[in-house]
Amino acid sequence: MALGEGKAVVLQNHGLLTVGASVAEAAWYFITMERSCQAQLLAMAAGKPKLIDAETARTVRTQISGALPGWFQFRPLWDQITAEQPDLFD
């Protein structure tokens, strides 16, 4: 499987796929991937993007990846959605 041990994959001509230990974690990974793809396209449109080194990328991944960070980062968006749409689950 293309996803392997990862949490996200870009499916050619189909979009993004993310997984997590909870729906909140998977949703946050999806939102983060979509935002990252947008930032990448903007950077490429502006010129040649400056890449970060592999060590920095691994450090950031360790800091923001996992079930608890995924849930924690998704929570404010969940609160906003449910406050703006109180009949969402009726």
CSV table of C-alpha atoms in Angstrom, one decimal:
chain,number,residue,atom,x,y,z
A,1,MET,CA,0.0,0.0,0.0
A,2,ALA,CA,1.3,3.5,-0.9
A,3,LEU,CA,0.5,4.8,2.6
A,4,GLY,CA,2.7,2.2,4.4
A,5,GLU,CA,3.6,3.4,7.9
A,6,GLY,CA,2.8,7.0,6.9
A,7,LYS,CA,-0.1,9.2,7.9
A,8,ALA,CA,-0.7,10.9,4.6
A,9,VAL,CA,-0.3,10.2,0.9
A,10,VAL,CA,-1.0,12.2,-2.3
A,11,LEU,CA,-3.0,10.1,-4.7
A,12,GLN,CA,-2.1,11.1,-8.3
A,13,ASN,CA,-5.2,12.7,-9.9
A,14,HIS,CA,-7.3,11.8,-6.9
A,15,GLY,CA,-6.3,14.1,-4.0
A,16,LEU,CA,-5.1,13.4,-0.5
A,17,LEU,CA,-5.6,10.6,1.9
A,18,THR,CA,-4.9,10.8,5.6
A,19,VAL,CA,-5.3,8.4,8.6
A,20,GLY,CA,-4.9,8.7,12.3
A,21,ALA,CA,-5.7,7.1,15.6
A,22,SER,CA,-8.9,9.3,15.8
A,23,VAL,CA,-11.1,11.1,13.4
A,24,ALA,CA,-9.7,14.4,14.8
A,25,GLU,CA,-6.2,13.3,14.2
A,26,ALA,CA,-6.9,12.2,10.6
A,27,ALA,CA,-8.9,15.4,9.9
A,28,TRP,CA,-6.0,17.6,11.2
A,29,TYR,CA,-3.5,15.7,9.0
A,30,PHE,CA,-5.8,16.3,6.0
A,31,ILE,CA,-6.1,20.0,6.8
A,32,THR,CA,-2.4,20.3,7.3
A,33,MET,CA,-1.6,18.4,4.1
A,34,GLU,CA,-4.0,20.6,2.1
A,35,ARG,CA,-2.5,23.8,3.5
A,36,SER,CA,1.0,22.5,2.9
A,37,CYS,CA,0.1,21.7,-0.7
A,38,GLN,CA,-1.2,25.2,-1.2
A,39,ALA,CA,1.9,26.7,0.3
A,40,GLN,CA,4.1,24.5,-1.9
A,41,LEU,CA,2.2,25.7,-5.1
A,42,LEU,CA,2.5,29.3,-4.0
A,43,ALA,CA,6.2,28.9,-3.3
A,44,MET,CA,6.8,27.3,-6.7
A,45,ALA,CA,4.8,30.0,-8.5
A,46,ALA,CA,7.0,32.7,-6.8
A,47,GLY,CA,10.2,31.1,-7.9
A,48,LYS,CA,12.5,28.3,-6.7
A,49,PRO,CA,11.5,27.3,-3.1
A,50,LYS,CA,14.2,27.2,-0.5
A,51,LEU,CA,14.3,23.7,1.0
A,52,ILE,CA,14.8,23.0,4.7
A,53,ASP,CA,17.3,20.4,5.8
A,54,ALA,CA,16.2,16.8,6.6
A,55,GLU,CA,17.1,17.1,10.3
A,56,THR,CA,14.8,20.2,10.8
A,57,ALA,CA,12.0,18.4,8.9
A,58,ARG,CA,12.3,15.3,11.2
A,59,THR,CA,12.4,17.5,14.3
A,60,VAL,CA,9.2,19.4,13.3
A,61,ARG,CA,7.5,16.1,12.4
A,62,THR,CA,8.3,14.7,15.8
A,63,GLN,CA,7.0,17.8,17.5
A,64,ILE,CA,3.6,18.1,15.7
A,65,SER,CA,2.8,14.5,14.7
A,66,GLY,CA,0.8,12.0,16.8
A,67,ALA,CA,-2.6,11.3,18.2
A,68,LEU,CA,-2.5,14.0,21.0
A,69,PRO,CA,-1.1,16.8,18.8
A,70,GLY,CA,-3.5,15.9,16.0
A,71,TRP,CA,-6.5,16.0,18.4
A,72,PHE,CA,-5.3,19.2,20.1
A,73,GLN,CA,-4.7,21.1,16.9
A,74,PHE,CA,-8.0,20.1,15.4
A,75,ARG,CA,-10.0,21.0,18.5
A,76,PRO,CA,-10.3,24.8,17.9
A,77,LEU,CA,-11.6,24.1,14.4
A,78,TRP,CA,-14.1,21.6,15.7
A,79,ASP,CA,-15.3,24.1,18.3
A,80,GLN,CA,-15.7,26.8,15.6
A,81,ILE,CA,-17.6,24.5,13.3
A,82,THR,CA,-20.0,23.3,16.0
A,83,ALA,CA,-20.6,26.9,17.3
A,84,GLU,CA,-21.3,28.2,13.8
A,85,GLN,CA,-23.5,25.3,12.9
A,86,PRO,CA,-25.4,24.1,16.0
A,87,ASP,CA,-27.8,22.0,14.0
A,88,LEU,CA,-25.1,20.1,12.3
A,89,PHE,CA,-25.9,16.8,14.1
A,90,ASP,CA,-29.7,17.1,14.2
